[in-house]
mmCIF file of C-alpha atoms and ligand atoms in Angstrom:
data_model
loop_
_atom_site.group_PDB
_atom_site.id
_atom_site.type_symbol
_atom_site.label_atom_id
_atom_site.label_comp_id
_atom_site.label_asym_id
_atom_site.label_seq_id
_atom_site.Cartn_x
_atom_site.Cartn_y
_atom_site.Cartn_z
ATOM 1 C CA MET S 1 -26.489 23.788 -47.254
ATOM 2 C CA GLU S 2 -27.034 22.167 -43.683
ATOM 3 C CA GLU S 3 -26.285 24.610 -40.741
ATOM 4 C CA PRO S 4 -23.542 23.628 -38.788
ATOM 5 C CA ASN S 5 -24.755 22.794 -35.238
ATOM 6 C CA ARG S 6 -22.343 22.177 -32.103
ATOM 7 C CA ARG S 7 -22.483 18.382 -32.484
ATOM 8 C CA THR S 8 -21.211 17.905 -36.046
ATOM 9 C CA LEU S 9 -18.699 21.117 -35.673
ATOM 10 C CA LEU S 10 -17.375 19.188 -32.535
ATOM 11 C CA LYS S 11 -16.992 15.783 -34.859
ATOM 12 C CA GLY S 12 -15.800 17.762 -37.771
ATOM 13 C CA GLY S 13 -13.403 19.592 -35.426
ATOM 14 C CA LEU S 14 -12.070 16.397 -33.857
ATOM 15 C CA LEU S 15 -11.763 14.819 -37.001
ATOM 16 C CA SER S 16 -9.888 17.362 -38.596
ATOM 17 C CA ILE S 17 -7.142 17.887 -35.445
ATOM 18 C CA ALA S 18 -6.874 13.717 -35.866
ATOM 19 C CA GLY S 19 -6.409 13.995 -39.441
ATOM 20 C CA MET S 20 -3.854 16.742 -39.118
ATOM 21 C CA VAL S 21 -1.791 15.145 -36.496
ATOM 22 C CA GLY S 22 -2.143 11.346 -38.528
ATOM 23 C CA LEU S 23 -4.285 9.819 -36.057
ATOM 24 C CA PRO S 24 -6.545 7.426 -37.917
ATOM 25 C CA SER S 25 -7.376 5.414 -35.480
ATOM 26 C CA LEU S 26 -8.638 8.038 -33.313
ATOM 27 C CA ALA S 27 -10.506 9.568 -36.264
ATOM 28 C CA ARG S 28 -12.251 5.977 -36.365
ATOM 29 C CA ALA S 29 -12.808 5.871 -32.318
ATOM 30 C CA VAL S 30 -14.771 9.187 -33.186
ATOM 31 C CA GLN S 31 -16.637 7.751 -35.783
ATOM 32 C CA ASP S 32 -17.625 4.719 -33.983
ATOM 33 C CA ALA S 33 -18.546 6.320 -31.027
ATOM 34 C CA THR S 34 -22.382 5.557 -31.586
ATOM 35 C CA THR S 35 -21.880 1.716 -31.395
ATOM 36 C CA PRO S 36 -22.846 0.680 -28.279
ATOM 37 C CA TYR S 37 -19.613 -0.859 -26.474
ATOM 38 C CA LYS S 38 -19.812 -4.573 -25.821
ATOM 39 C CA ARG S 39 -18.676 -4.931 -21.989
ATOM 40 C CA PRO S 40 -17.689 -8.478 -21.477
ATOM 41 C CA LYS S 41 -19.937 -10.446 -19.640
ATOM 42 C CA LEU S 42 -18.510 -12.512 -16.753
ATOM 43 C CA ARG S 43 -20.098 -14.168 -13.543
ATOM 44 C CA ILE S 44 -17.873 -15.141 -10.122
ATOM 45 C CA THR S 45 -17.804 -18.952 -9.616
ATOM 46 C CA ASP S 46 -15.676 -19.475 -6.865
ATOM 47 C CA ILE S 47 -13.394 -17.583 -4.237
ATOM 48 C CA ARG S 48 -10.424 -19.186 -3.054
ATOM 49 C CA THR S 49 -7.509 -18.356 -0.542
ATOM 50 C CA ALA S 50 -3.912 -19.226 0.678
ATOM 51 C CA GLU S 51 -2.071 -18.572 3.539
ATOM 52 C CA VAL S 52 1.138 -17.536 4.268
ATOM 53 C CA ARG S 53 3.601 -16.273 6.744
ATOM 54 C CA VAL S 54 6.978 -13.866 5.714
ATOM 55 C CA HIS S 55 6.951 -10.515 7.241
ATOM 56 C CA GLY S 56 3.863 -11.266 9.747
ATOM 57 C CA TYR S 57 0.846 -13.300 8.088
ATOM 58 C CA GLN S 58 -1.018 -12.810 5.246
ATOM 59 C CA VAL S 59 -4.159 -14.015 3.174
ATOM 60 C CA HIS S 60 -3.766 -14.502 -0.974
ATOM 61 C CA VAL S 61 -7.111 -14.699 -2.713
ATOM 62 C CA ARG S 62 -7.961 -16.152 -5.908
ATOM 63 C CA ILE S 63 -11.647 -14.938 -7.358
ATOM 64 C CA TYR S 64 -12.806 -17.137 -10.433
ATOM 65 C CA THR S 65 -15.165 -16.837 -13.352
ATOM 66 C CA ASP S 66 -17.113 -18.522 -15.762
ATOM 67 C CA GLN S 67 -14.992 -17.253 -18.158
ATOM 68 C CA GLY S 68 -11.822 -18.653 -16.936
ATOM 69 C CA VAL S 69 -10.407 -15.130 -15.897
ATOM 70 C CA VAL S 70 -8.988 -15.329 -12.495
ATOM 71 C CA GLY S 71 -8.185 -12.399 -10.408
ATOM 72 C CA GLN S 72 -5.741 -12.179 -7.181
ATOM 73 C CA GLY S 73 -5.475 -10.128 -4.196
ATOM 74 C CA GLU S 74 -3.814 -9.862 -0.972
ATOM 75 C CA SER S 75 -4.603 -9.059 2.661
ATOM 76 C CA THR S 76 -1.516 -8.072 5.227
ATOM 77 C CA ASP S 77 -0.569 -7.521 8.774
ATOM 78 C CA ALA S 78 -4.715 -7.592 10.430
ATOM 79 C CA ALA S 79 -5.159 -10.692 8.006
ATOM 80 C CA THR S 80 -5.821 -13.064 10.687
ATOM 81 C CA GLY S 81 -9.278 -14.216 10.777
ATOM 82 C CA ASN S 82 -9.588 -13.115 6.988
ATOM 83 C CA VAL S 83 -10.540 -16.610 5.243
ATOM 84 C CA PRO S 84 -13.602 -17.209 7.299
ATOM 85 C CA LEU S 85 -14.659 -13.564 7.150
ATOM 86 C CA ILE S 86 -13.670 -14.155 3.056
ATOM 87 C CA ASN S 87 -15.522 -17.181 2.955
ATOM 88 C CA SER S 88 -18.954 -15.507 4.248
ATOM 89 C CA PHE S 89 -18.400 -12.739 1.754
ATOM 90 C CA SER S 90 -18.985 -15.195 -0.752
ATOM 91 C CA ARG S 91 -22.677 -15.717 -0.620
ATOM 92 C CA MET S 92 -22.515 -11.668 -1.808
ATOM 93 C CA LEU S 93 -20.165 -12.455 -4.596
ATOM 94 C CA ILE S 94 -20.793 -15.687 -6.506
ATOM 95 C CA GLY S 95 -23.310 -15.533 -9.367
ATOM 96 C CA GLN S 96 -22.384 -11.905 -9.892
ATOM 97 C CA ASP S 97 -20.565 -9.741 -12.307
ATOM 98 C CA PRO S 98 -17.014 -8.715 -11.029
ATOM 99 C CA LEU S 99 -16.410 -5.551 -12.815
ATOM 100 C CA ASN S 100 -18.894 -3.979 -10.680
ATOM 101 C CA ILE S 101 -16.064 -3.315 -8.369
ATOM 102 C CA GLU S 102 -18.050 -0.568 -5.925
ATOM 103 C CA ALA S 103 -21.135 -2.182 -5.764
ATOM 104 C CA ALA S 104 -19.706 -5.827 -4.451
ATOM 105 C CA PHE S 105 -17.277 -3.167 -1.934
ATOM 106 C CA GLU S 106 -20.610 -1.296 -0.848
ATOM 107 C CA ARG S 107 -22.817 -5.050 -1.000
ATOM 108 C CA ILE S 108 -19.812 -6.446 1.623
ATOM 109 C CA ARG S 109 -18.976 -3.121 3.898
ATOM 110 C CA THR S 110 -22.521 -2.234 4.246
ATOM 111 C CA SER S 111 -23.763 -5.805 5.074
ATOM 112 C CA GLY S 112 -21.225 -5.830 8.083
ATOM 113 C CA ILE S 113 -22.063 -2.622 9.591
ATOM 114 C CA PHE S 114 -22.894 -4.608 12.718
ATOM 115 C CA ALA S 115 -20.205 -7.071 12.612
ATOM 116 C CA GLY S 116 -17.185 -4.908 12.458
ATOM 117 C CA ALA S 117 -16.993 -3.245 8.786
ATOM 118 C CA GLN S 118 -15.844 -0.187 9.960
ATOM 119 C CA SER S 119 -12.058 -1.391 10.573
ATOM 120 C CA GLY S 120 -9.907 -3.839 11.764
ATOM 121 C CA GLN S 121 -9.811 -7.722 10.173
ATOM 122 C CA TYR S 122 -13.569 -7.020 8.636
ATOM 123 C CA VAL S 123 -12.051 -4.420 6.123
ATOM 124 C CA THR S 124 -8.791 -6.194 5.376
ATOM 125 C CA ALA S 125 -10.384 -9.535 4.480
ATOM 126 C CA LEU S 126 -12.951 -6.882 2.053
ATOM 127 C CA THR S 127 -9.360 -5.407 0.970
ATOM 128 C CA ALA S 128 -7.980 -8.846 -0.548
ATOM 129 C CA VAL S 129 -11.308 -9.186 -2.193
ATOM 130 C CA GLU S 130 -11.575 -5.770 -3.856
ATOM 131 C CA ILE S 131 -7.619 -6.185 -5.288
ATOM 132 C CA ALA S 132 -8.581 -9.445 -6.795
ATOM 133 C CA LEU S 133 -11.620 -7.467 -8.269
ATOM 134 C CA TRP S 134 -9.231 -5.075 -9.747
ATOM 135 C CA ASP S 135 -6.875 -7.432 -11.198
ATOM 136 C CA LEU S 136 -9.670 -9.688 -12.678
ATOM 137 C CA ALA S 137 -11.394 -6.434 -14.134
ATOM 138 C CA GLY S 138 -7.912 -5.469 -15.979
ATOM 139 C CA LYS S 139 -7.445 -8.893 -17.205
ATOM 140 C CA ALA S 140 -11.215 -8.999 -18.326
ATOM 141 C CA LEU S 141 -10.932 -5.523 -20.336
ATOM 142 C CA GLY S 142 -7.526 -6.053 -21.350
ATOM 143 C CA LEU S 143 -5.649 -3.004 -19.403
ATOM 144 C CA PRO S 144 -3.500 -2.327 -16.464
ATOM 145 C CA VAL S 145 -5.148 -1.669 -13.215
ATOM 146 C CA TYR S 146 -3.482 2.075 -13.283
ATOM 147 C CA GLN S 147 -5.388 2.714 -16.394
ATOM 148 C CA LEU S 148 -8.800 1.735 -15.063
ATOM 149 C CA LEU S 149 -7.797 4.223 -11.701
ATOM 150 C CA GLY S 150 -7.542 7.286 -14.162
ATOM 151 C CA GLY S 151 -4.100 6.524 -15.892
ATOM 152 C CA LYS S 152 -0.863 7.174 -14.763
ATOM 153 C CA VAL S 153 1.101 10.670 -13.765
ATOM 154 C CA ARG S 154 4.327 8.974 -13.475
ATOM 155 C CA GLU S 155 6.119 6.005 -15.378
ATOM 156 C CA ARG S 156 7.890 4.253 -12.100
ATOM 157 C CA VAL S 157 7.310 4.347 -8.810
ATOM 158 C CA ARG S 158 10.212 5.220 -5.836
ATOM 159 C CA VAL S 159 10.359 2.899 -3.611
ATOM 160 C CA TYR S 160 12.277 3.116 0.243
ATOM 161 C CA CYS S 161 13.847 0.074 1.763
ATOM 162 C CA ASP S 162 12.655 -0.567 5.589
ATOM 163 C CA SER S 163 16.003 -1.771 7.250
ATOM 164 C CA GLY S 164 14.191 -5.129 7.991
ATOM 165 C CA ALA S 165 15.249 -6.852 11.563
ATOM 166 C CA ARG S 166 18.546 -5.337 11.618
ATOM 167 C CA GLU S 167 18.804 -2.488 14.085
ATOM 168 C CA MET S 168 21.082 0.120 13.736
ATOM 169 C CA ILE S 169 23.706 0.295 16.702
ATOM 170 C CA PRO S 170 25.723 2.922 16.238
ATOM 171 C CA GLY S 171 29.473 1.856 15.460
ATOM 172 C CA ASP S 172 28.269 -1.896 15.179
ATOM 173 C CA GLU S 173 29.583 -3.253 11.583
ATOM 174 C CA ARG S 174 26.674 -5.245 10.732
ATOM 175 C CA SER S 175 24.094 -2.364 10.765
ATOM 176 C CA LYS S 176 26.976 -0.423 8.409
ATOM 177 C CA ALA S 177 26.890 -3.754 6.320
ATOM 178 C CA ARG S 178 23.377 -3.049 6.192
ATOM 179 C CA ILE S 179 23.163 0.470 5.096
ATOM 180 C CA ARG S 180 25.738 -0.194 2.398
ATOM 181 C CA GLU S 181 23.703 -3.353 1.041
ATOM 182 C CA ILE S 182 20.428 -0.563 0.812
ATOM 183 C CA GLN S 183 22.655 1.843 -1.154
ATOM 184 C CA ASP S 184 24.177 -1.007 -3.301
ATOM 185 C CA MET S 185 20.704 -2.190 -4.246
ATOM 186 C CA GLY S 186 19.918 1.661 -5.817
ATOM 187 C CA PHE S 187 17.461 2.722 -3.103
ATOM 188 C CA THR S 188 17.341 6.635 -2.495
ATOM 189 C CA ALA S 189 15.349 6.480 0.899
ATOM 190 C CA ALA S 190 14.994 4.209 3.670
ATOM 191 C CA LYS S 191 13.567 3.773 7.099
ATOM 192 C CA MET S 192 14.624 2.729 10.492
ATOM 193 C CA ASP S 193 13.053 1.456 13.838
ATOM 194 C CA ILE S 194 13.992 3.427 17.264
ATOM 195 C CA ASP S 195 11.569 1.770 19.710
ATOM 196 C CA ASP S 196 13.376 -0.773 21.821
ATOM 197 C CA ALA S 197 11.577 -2.816 24.455
ATOM 198 C CA LEU S 198 14.515 -4.321 25.684
ATOM 199 C CA ASP S 199 16.359 -0.988 26.323
ATOM 200 C CA PRO S 200 18.596 -1.388 29.409
ATOM 201 C CA ALA S 201 17.734 1.940 30.100
ATOM 202 C CA ARG S 202 14.052 1.359 30.298
ATOM 203 C CA PHE S 203 12.731 1.536 33.900
ATOM 204 C CA ASP S 204 9.452 -0.357 33.919
ATOM 205 C CA ARG S 205 8.485 -2.950 31.454
ATOM 206 C CA VAL S 206 4.995 -1.835 30.832
ATOM 207 C CA ASN S 207 4.901 1.809 30.611
ATOM 208 C CA TRP S 208 6.385 3.545 27.236
ATOM 209 C CA THR S 209 7.135 6.888 28.774
ATOM 210 C CA ALA S 210 11.216 7.132 27.433
ATOM 211 C CA SER S 211 14.043 7.919 29.938
ATOM 212 C CA ASN S 212 16.637 10.142 29.430
ATOM 213 C CA GLY S 213 18.843 7.287 28.548
ATOM 214 C CA GLU S 214 16.222 5.642 26.376
ATOM 215 C CA ILE S 215 15.761 9.169 24.365
ATOM 216 C CA ASP S 216 19.450 9.472 23.888
ATOM 217 C CA HIS S 217 19.903 6.048 22.551
ATOM 218 C CA MET S 218 16.986 6.735 20.010
ATOM 219 C CA VAL S 219 19.009 9.731 19.023
ATOM 220 C CA ALA S 220 22.650 8.188 18.955
ATOM 221 C CA LYS S 221 20.945 5.619 16.500
ATOM 222 C CA VAL S 222 19.448 8.298 14.351
ATOM 223 C CA ALA S 223 22.701 10.268 14.005
ATOM 224 C CA PHE S 224 24.928 7.326 13.335
ATOM 225 C CA THR S 225 22.390 5.930 10.283
ATOM 226 C CA ARG S 226 21.809 9.868 9.013
ATOM 227 C CA GLU S 227 25.963 9.796 9.306
ATOM 228 C CA LEU S 228 26.439 7.071 7.233
ATOM 229 C CA TYR S 229 23.798 7.651 4.513
ATOM 230 C CA PRO S 230 24.600 10.621 1.963
ATOM 231 C CA LYS S 231 23.267 13.852 2.152
ATOM 232 C CA HIS S 232 20.571 13.919 -0.228
ATOM 233 C CA PHE S 233 19.324 10.274 0.480
ATOM 234 C CA ASP S 234 15.890 10.549 2.819
ATOM 235 C CA LEU S 235 15.593 8.569 6.023
ATOM 236 C CA ALA S 236 12.388 7.764 7.952
ATOM 237 C CA VAL S 237 11.875 6.876 11.491
ATOM 238 C CA ASP S 238 9.522 4.700 12.923
ATOM 239 C CA MET S 239 8.637 4.453 16.767
ATOM 240 C CA HIS S 240 5.622 1.897 15.984
ATOM 241 C CA GLY S 241 2.679 3.717 17.811
ATOM 242 C CA ARG S 242 4.287 2.755 21.436
ATOM 243 C CA TYR S 243 5.108 5.480 23.401
ATOM 244 C CA ASP S 244 3.227 8.475 25.276
ATOM 245 C CA ALA S 245 2.988 11.993 24.403
ATOM 246 C CA GLY S 246 5.433 13.914 26.170
ATOM 247 C CA THR S 247 8.024 11.215 24.768
ATOM 248 C CA GLY S 248 6.704 11.565 21.378
ATOM 249 C CA LYS S 249 7.256 15.298 21.663
ATOM 250 C CA ARG S 250 10.735 15.199 22.681
ATOM 251 C CA VAL S 251 12.128 12.708 20.334
ATOM 252 C CA ALA S 252 10.674 14.862 17.354
ATOM 253 C CA LYS S 253 12.086 17.810 18.773
ATOM 254 C CA GLU S 254 15.757 15.996 19.437
ATOM 255 C CA VAL S 255 15.496 14.636 16.138
ATOM 256 C CA GLU S 256 14.746 17.945 14.239
ATOM 257 C CA PRO S 257 18.474 18.757 12.953
ATOM 258 C CA PHE S 258 18.318 15.327 11.456
ATOM 259 C CA LYS S 259 15.711 16.472 8.486
ATOM 260 C CA LEU S 260 14.371 13.390 8.317
ATOM 261 C CA MET S 261 11.714 12.315 5.808
ATOM 262 C CA TRP S 262 9.132 11.578 8.821
ATOM 263 C CA LEU S 263 9.216 10.401 12.100
ATOM 264 C CA GLU S 264 6.102 7.535 12.431
ATOM 265 C CA GLU S 265 4.134 6.827 14.722
ATOM 266 C CA PRO S 266 5.304 8.814 17.799
ATOM 267 C CA VAL S 267 2.285 7.753 19.694
ATOM 268 C CA PRO S 268 -0.322 4.971 18.948
ATOM 269 C CA ALA S 269 -3.171 5.631 16.498
ATOM 270 C CA GLU S 270 -6.107 5.446 18.355
ATOM 271 C CA ASN S 271 -5.586 9.252 19.752
ATOM 272 C CA ILE S 272 -5.317 11.339 16.739
ATOM 273 C CA ASP S 273 -5.646 14.719 19.127
ATOM 274 C CA ALA S 274 -2.372 13.554 20.667
ATOM 275 C CA MET S 275 -0.927 13.244 17.079
ATOM 276 C CA ARG S 276 -2.025 16.672 16.058
ATOM 277 C CA ASP S 277 -0.030 18.198 19.301
ATOM 278 C CA ILE S 278 3.054 16.430 18.247
ATOM 279 C CA ARG S 279 2.987 17.490 15.271
ATOM 280 C CA ALA S 280 2.059 21.065 15.975
ATOM 281 C CA SER S 281 5.141 21.309 18.446
ATOM 282 C CA THR S 282 7.875 20.348 15.941
ATOM 283 C CA SER S 283 9.200 21.062 12.867
ATOM 284 C CA THR S 284 9.990 17.037 12.202
ATOM 285 C CA PRO S 285 7.661 15.720 9.595
ATOM 286 C CA ILE S 286 4.865 13.431 11.374
ATOM 287 C CA CYS S 287 3.698 10.809 9.494
ATOM 288 C CA CYS S 288 1.002 8.052 10.317
ATOM 289 C CA GLY S 289 -2.061 5.940 9.431
ATOM 290 C CA GLU S 290 -0.554 2.344 8.880
ATOM 291 C CA ASN S 291 -3.388 1.131 11.417
ATOM 292 C CA VAL S 292 -6.478 3.369 10.077
ATOM 293 C CA TYR S 293 -8.892 2.122 7.833
ATOM 294 C CA MET S 294 -11.169 3.881 4.559
ATOM 295 C CA ARG S 295 -11.910 7.167 4.146
ATOM 296 C CA TRP S 296 -13.455 7.509 7.424
ATOM 297 C CA GLY S 297 -10.648 6.701 9.524
ATOM 298 C CA PHE S 298 -8.532 9.356 7.406
ATOM 299 C CA ARG S 299 -10.948 11.859 7.685
ATOM 300 C CA GLU S 300 -10.074 12.461 11.036
ATOM 301 C CA ILE S 301 -6.296 13.043 10.661
ATOM 302 C CA LEU S 302 -6.949 15.065 7.850
ATOM 303 C CA GLU S 303 -9.450 17.619 9.558
ATOM 304 C CA LYS S 304 -7.085 17.890 12.353
ATOM 305 C CA ARG S 305 -3.998 18.488 10.571
ATOM 306 C CA ALA S 306 -2.463 15.584 12.775
ATOM 307 C CA ALA S 307 0.042 14.590 9.782
ATOM 308 C CA ASP S 308 2.286 15.932 7.466
ATOM 309 C CA ILE S 309 2.351 12.474 5.451
ATOM 310 C CA ILE S 310 -0.363 10.003 5.584
ATOM 311 C CA MET S 311 0.985 6.103 5.084
ATOM 312 C CA PRO S 312 -2.297 4.190 4.522
ATOM 313 C CA ASP S 313 -1.436 0.318 3.629
ATOM 314 C CA PHE S 314 -3.346 -0.407 0.606
ATOM 315 C CA GLN S 315 -3.498 -4.228 1.815
ATOM 316 C CA LYS S 316 -5.366 -3.317 4.855
ATOM 317 C CA CYS S 317 -7.391 -0.083 4.080
ATOM 318 C CA GLY S 318 -10.145 -1.017 1.987
ATOM 319 C CA GLY S 319 -8.401 -1.738 -1.601
ATOM 320 C CA LEU S 320 -7.307 0.419 -4.497
ATOM 321 C CA LEU S 321 -10.121 2.391 -5.065
ATOM 322 C CA GLU S 322 -10.559 3.014 -1.272
ATOM 323 C CA ALA S 323 -6.537 4.122 -1.242
ATOM 324 C CA ARG S 324 -7.385 6.199 -4.333
ATOM 325 C CA LYS S 325 -10.332 7.978 -2.644
ATOM 326 C CA ILE S 326 -8.262 8.272 0.748
ATOM 327 C CA ALA S 327 -5.355 10.214 -1.636
ATOM 328 C CA ASP S 328 -7.539 12.102 -3.246
ATOM 329 C CA MET S 329 -8.927 13.399 0.368
ATOM 330 C CA ALA S 330 -5.591 14.118 1.445
ATOM 331 C CA HIS S 331 -5.032 15.870 -1.857
ATOM 332 C CA ALA S 332 -7.443 18.496 -0.989
ATOM 333 C CA TYR S 333 -5.185 18.924 2.293
ATOM 334 C CA TYR S 334 -1.862 19.332 0.374
ATOM 335 C CA VAL S 335 -0.709 15.758 2.186
ATOM 336 C CA PRO S 336 1.248 13.367 0.413
ATOM 337 C CA VAL S 337 0.861 9.693 0.276
ATOM 338 C CA ALA S 338 3.349 7.446 1.485
ATOM 339 C CA PRO S 339 2.192 3.981 1.372
ATOM 340 C CA HIS S 340 2.818 1.742 4.336
ATOM 341 C CA ALA S 341 3.652 -1.753 2.441
ATOM 342 C CA VAL S 342 5.200 -5.053 4.253
ATOM 343 C CA THR S 343 3.565 -6.840 1.293
ATOM 344 C CA SER S 344 4.694 -9.389 -1.338
ATOM 345 C CA PRO S 345 5.279 -8.749 -5.061
ATOM 346 C CA ILE S 346 1.510 -8.895 -5.682
ATOM 347 C CA GLY S 347 0.651 -6.705 -3.070
ATOM 348 C CA MET S 348 3.786 -4.466 -3.709
ATOM 349 C CA MET S 349 2.497 -4.024 -7.476
ATOM 350 C CA ALA S 350 -0.827 -3.349 -6.877
ATOM 351 C CA THR S 351 0.035 -0.626 -4.374
ATOM 352 C CA ALA S 352 2.272 1.073 -7.465
ATOM 353 C CA HIS S 353 -0.498 0.658 -9.880
ATOM 354 C CA VAL S 354 -2.553 3.393 -7.212
ATOM 355 C CA CYS S 355 0.938 5.147 -6.631
ATOM 356 C CA ALA S 356 1.697 6.055 -10.091
ATOM 357 C CA ALA S 357 -2.024 7.359 -10.696
ATOM 358 C CA ILE S 358 -2.245 9.458 -7.662
ATOM 359 C CA PRO S 359 -0.636 13.298 -7.957
ATOM 360 C CA ASN S 360 0.472 13.290 -4.319
ATOM 361 C CA PHE S 361 2.499 10.034 -4.145
ATOM 362 C CA LEU S 362 5.515 10.474 -2.400
ATOM 363 C CA VAL S 363 7.326 7.166 -1.786
ATOM 364 C CA GLN S 364 6.286 3.289 -1.527
ATOM 365 C CA GLU S 365 7.725 1.228 1.194
ATOM 366 C CA TRP S 366 9.565 -2.524 0.642
ATOM 367 C CA HIS S 367 10.032 -4.410 3.806
ATOM 368 C CA TRP S 368 11.369 -7.839 2.465
ATOM 369 C CA ILE S 369 14.872 -7.098 2.506
ATOM 370 C CA ASP S 370 15.555 -10.183 5.112
ATOM 371 C CA SER S 371 13.614 -12.377 2.569
ATOM 372 C CA PRO S 372 15.425 -12.088 -0.573
ATOM 373 C CA GLU S 373 14.815 -15.671 -1.942
ATOM 374 C CA LEU S 374 11.210 -15.656 -1.062
ATOM 375 C CA TRP S 375 11.000 -11.993 -2.658
ATOM 376 C CA ARG S 376 12.822 -13.037 -6.157
ATOM 377 C CA ASN S 377 10.822 -16.209 -6.414
ATOM 378 C CA TRP S 378 7.037 -14.913 -4.982
ATOM 379 C CA VAL S 379 5.836 -14.108 -8.657
ATOM 380 C CA LYS S 380 6.836 -15.640 -12.349
ATOM 381 C CA GLU S 381 8.330 -12.170 -13.291
ATOM 382 C CA GLY S 382 10.850 -12.193 -10.804
ATOM 383 C CA GLU S 383 12.576 -8.844 -9.258
ATOM 384 C CA ILE S 384 10.465 -6.256 -9.614
ATOM 385 C CA ILE S 385 12.083 -3.290 -7.906
ATOM 386 C CA GLN S 386 14.915 -1.847 -10.241
ATOM 387 C CA LYS S 387 17.415 0.559 -8.699
ATOM 388 C CA GLY S 388 14.513 1.778 -6.017
ATOM 389 C CA TYR S 389 11.860 1.996 -8.695
ATOM 390 C CA ILE S 390 8.725 -0.118 -9.352
ATOM 391 C CA ALA S 391 8.201 0.486 -13.414
ATOM 392 C CA LEU S 392 4.582 0.129 -14.097
ATOM 393 C CA PRO S 393 3.795 -3.216 -16.309
ATOM 394 C CA GLU S 394 1.785 -2.954 -19.378
ATOM 395 C CA ARG S 395 0.226 -6.353 -18.767
ATOM 396 C CA PRO S 396 -3.649 -6.341 -18.057
ATOM 397 C CA GLY S 397 -4.548 -6.224 -14.164
ATOM 398 C CA ILE S 398 -1.898 -6.260 -11.651
ATOM 399 C CA GLY S 399 0.454 -7.511 -14.276
ATOM 400 C CA VAL S 400 2.502 -10.211 -11.946
ATOM 401 C CA GLU S 401 1.355 -13.496 -11.487
ATOM 402 C CA MET S 402 2.380 -16.027 -8.495
ATOM 403 C CA ASN S 403 4.798 -18.173 -8.813
ATOM 404 C CA ASP S 404 3.191 -21.170 -6.631
ATOM 405 C CA ASP S 405 6.356 -22.973 -6.484
ATOM 406 C CA GLY S 406 8.033 -20.182 -4.782
ATOM 407 C CA ALA S 407 4.956 -18.693 -2.898
ATOM 408 C CA ARG S 408 4.182 -21.845 -1.302
ATOM 409 C CA LYS S 409 7.511 -22.130 0.761
ATOM 410 C CA ALA S 410 5.978 -19.492 3.169
ATOM 411 C CA GLN S 411 2.314 -21.519 3.542
ATOM 412 C CA VAL S 412 1.248 -21.645 6.726
ATOM 413 C CA PRO S 413 1.432 -25.385 7.787
ATOM 414 C CA GLY S 414 -2.031 -26.959 7.361
ATOM 415 C CA THR S 415 -4.090 -24.624 5.661
ATOM 416 C CA PRO S 416 -5.769 -24.849 2.235
ATOM 417 C CA TRP S 417 -3.775 -24.134 -1.427
ATOM 418 C CA PHE S 418 -6.427 -22.122 -3.008
ATOM 419 C CA GLU S 419 -8.524 -25.403 -2.695
ATOM 420 C CA PRO S 420 -12.419 -25.258 -3.698
ATOM 421 C CA ARG S 421 -14.180 -24.310 -0.865
ATOM 422 C CA ARG S 422 -16.123 -26.855 0.813
ATOM 423 C CA GLY S 423 -19.865 -26.837 1.120
HETATM 424 MG MG1 LIG Y 1 5.655 1.718 11.173
#
């Protein structure tokens, strides 16, 4: 009789386990594992763009292939100037295999080392391309993007509602109506703004040292809003990275009794030490990162313990795999991730695929409460947020497709709409 070796034992063991639990397809997969996998062969043939303006300016990208599969991606916020950048990337993409996403990312990133590839618009343009490649890969392989990013650790992704343009003014009926509206929509968390360039208590229009009057107004807004939401409804507060270090510390201290989900960007993004000093001075959780790019940007925040929560924008920071890498790095520091997102339903769903795959996900932003018609008609699938959560689609790729008639209502006048590139 043949001596059992490690391989036959392993194979026999797997087969018998598969048989015991009634999984003939698993047994067959193990059996067939010696046959090389027939990977789809595709080549990129074209890259086209469209520009829209909703909550800020966005660039949408479509990457075409010789097999008819098309991937879609999106960049937001720092998207100004993305179209010529994306056109310049096309020489590094056309003719290439779109399934080697990391290779494409590194080719474009490293070719721009002297052209601004460390942050800002260059990375945002690369982000739109990267997301389109993930959508394409999912469609070519017949799998949702989350599956390609490691599979899901949760079935649905919790979303918080940004209060939109409506300011929270103590006692104001329109503010109360917005707070009711957010709860009626089923959200379990929201964010409000407290920075106010037009506050009458400001003594100087340039310097952002808040006066006592301004700080009193900020605290009153938080107190009013906190009071109207239920006790276990989470509230985040944004200062938009405008104020100086002393103001940041004072506000963080004064809002401690309200047990905020976080205080966002009390100081600008550039000086991580200033953010760290505020975090060290308060029990209010500090969140930052919407203006930070790639692993190297977040490395400093994490190493300096500058944030309790990081908020990379997945339509800016380098893309979906880059977001996964940032999140994994944060996980090593026990720091949760709450993605900044002011993006269309396509970007929201792309973001949700990553959020479904990372253990340290906290909550994802939604910022389109002021554009309900555009929001509902942007993709063929309609509304993607149900009672404050996004359920992950089982369709290949990102799982939502643009409804051009709906999205085109936000087209920037005079710009192309996915028309073939000239030249
Ligand atoms: Mg913000």
